[in-house]
Amino acid sequence: MSFAPILDNLPLQKSQLLHRFADLISPRSDAELEALAQEAHALSLRNFGRTMRLFAPLYLSNECINNCRYCGFSRDNPILRVTLSLEQVVAEGRHLAREGFRQILLVAGEHPKFISQNYLVDCVRALAPDFSSISIEVGPMETADYVPIVQAGAEGLVVYQETYDREIYSELHTSGPKRNFNWRLDCAERGYKAGFRRLGIGALFGLSRWQEEALGLAAHVEYLLKHCWQAQITVSLPRLRPAAGEFHPAFSMTDRELAQLICAFRISFPEVGIVLSTRERAALRDALAPLGVTMMSAGSHTEPGGYTRQGSDDLHRTVRGKIVAPEFENGEDMLATGQFEISDERSPAEVASVLRRRGFEPVWKDWDAGLVPS
Ligand code: SF4
């Protein structure tokens, strides 16, 4: 069984839950939206209390063999690239640990030569003493390839489908293995079979009509809840941000629509985690938090080495995938290029303090291997 036929049949056949979800994301008056917000808030309190998990992305590499029109790391973009050495990864990790983080997400572009299974295993092993929860967001792999990474200590797998619209997916992913829509779609299940106990999925809002994208994502959540029931499922609802390559989103999603979507996910899937990243600006993140958000990144950098300026001696530029000497343009910072621009630039401590003031308990660590009976 795979999610693909269910997704393809979605226009003709929806579960009751998905009919309800579609209704929740249909146009609403201000009064109706306020009622949804209150329901979502009450459900969040019941299921998660006043907690907010804080995590940080740690970018390992911005090498990539794919061309995704919306992403700064695309192979053909002439950007400054680097893959951090193990020592550099540990230095970045130590910095994040000093800031209080115990949950990190290791992020890298897709490049089997630089971001190999062995490299990921080594990174996870080296970071495990400092972090209670390590997740990865890298190019999709086979189940057997994930197993050693899980055994090394990674517990979460994050893979966004980007868009659930096959036609748009094909237009946006112009070259590289990512063109295979179904291979990506089944990735979370392969990860589950390998032993990941947290699965994160998401769509990139701005690539297609947001309501249709949301429905595809909701159907995927419903499917994973049934088929990967021992894992904790989280959804991310990122909106496109400016990035190298200057892609302009064809579709928009307003702040109000994003708020409504968070409410719809919370009401339809009360136990599913909802992630909100620093792509969104500070004031909006603060306002959205009570609606159902359970996990936030803070103080993020999307360039490898961005926290402690690691890797600047190993930088190179690529032009259509070919490595050229890194001549720096006037005023250019000697740092690898980031994946996209950040909106909320507050430090982790500031984010935690605002959360506390608003009645939340920031959670830096919610899991300890020592809690599991051996
Ligand atoms: S979205 Fe991922 S796969 Fe596509 S170019 Fe960016 S890093 Fe590579």
Short mmCIF file of N, CA and C and ligand atoms in Angstrom, two decimals, residues 63-68 70-75 108-110 162 173 178 184 339, ligand 1:
data_model
loop_
_atom_site.label_atom_id
_atom_site.label_comp_id
_atom_site.label_asym_id
_atom_site.label_seq_id
_atom_site.Cartn_x
_atom_site.Cartn_y
_atom_site.Cartn_z
N GLU A 63 25.50 21.65 -0.85
CA GLU A 63 25.71 21.02 -2.15
C GLU A 63 24.41 20.34 -2.56
N CYS A 64 24.08 20.39 -3.83
CA CYS A 64 22.85 19.71 -4.25
C CYS A 64 22.92 19.36 -5.72
N ILE A 65 22.40 18.17 -6.05
CA ILE A 65 22.41 17.75 -7.46
C ILE A 65 21.06 18.01 -8.13
N ASN A 66 20.12 18.54 -7.37
CA ASN A 66 18.79 18.82 -7.94
C ASN A 66 18.68 20.28 -8.35
N ASN A 67 17.78 20.51 -9.26
CA ASN A 67 17.36 21.89 -9.54
C ASN A 67 15.90 22.01 -9.16
N CYS A 68 15.65 22.74 -8.08
CA CYS A 68 14.29 23.01 -7.65
C CYS A 68 14.14 24.53 -7.81
N TYR A 70 12.56 26.94 -6.79
CA TYR A 70 12.29 27.85 -5.67
C TYR A 70 13.42 27.86 -4.63
N CYS A 71 14.46 27.04 -4.83
CA CYS A 71 15.44 26.87 -3.75
C CYS A 71 16.82 27.44 -4.11
N GLY A 72 17.38 28.18 -3.18
CA GLY A 72 18.69 28.80 -3.37
C GLY A 72 19.81 27.79 -3.56
N PHE A 73 19.65 26.58 -3.05
CA PHE A 73 20.72 25.57 -3.14
C PHE A 73 20.73 24.85 -4.49
N SER A 74 19.79 25.17 -5.36
CA SER A 74 19.69 24.47 -6.65
C SER A 74 21.06 24.35 -7.33
N ARG A 75 21.30 23.23 -7.95
CA ARG A 75 22.59 22.91 -8.57
C ARG A 75 23.11 24.03 -9.46
N ALA A 108 20.60 19.21 4.93
CA ALA A 108 21.59 19.24 3.85
C ALA A 108 20.87 19.13 2.52
N GLY A 109 21.51 19.66 1.47
CA GLY A 109 21.00 19.42 0.13
C GLY A 109 21.20 17.95 -0.22
N GLU A 110 20.83 17.60 -1.44
CA GLU A 110 20.92 16.18 -1.84
C GLU A 110 22.15 16.01 -2.72
N GLU A 162 6.84 19.33 -0.71
CA GLU A 162 6.89 20.65 -1.37
C GLU A 162 5.54 20.99 -2.00
N HIS A 173 10.58 20.98 -10.48
CA HIS A 173 11.77 20.15 -10.22
C HIS A 173 12.34 19.75 -11.57
N LYS A 178 15.16 14.30 -7.53
CA LYS A 178 13.95 14.77 -6.86
C LYS A 178 12.76 14.84 -7.81
N ARG A 184 9.62 10.37 -3.38
CA ARG A 184 9.60 11.31 -2.26
C ARG A 184 8.36 11.09 -1.39
N GLN A 339 19.89 28.96 2.52
CA GLN A 339 18.84 28.38 1.67
C GLN A 339 17.74 29.41 1.37
S1 SF4 B 1 14.94 22.02 -2.19
FE1 SF4 B 1 16.37 20.47 -1.49
S2 SF4 B 1 16.69 19.19 -3.26
FE2 SF4 B 1 15.85 21.10 -4.05
S3 SF4 B 1 17.62 22.35 -4.55
FE3 SF4 B 1 17.02 22.84 -2.45
S4 SF4 B 1 18.30 21.53 -1.19
FE4 SF4 B 1 18.34 20.69 -3.26
#
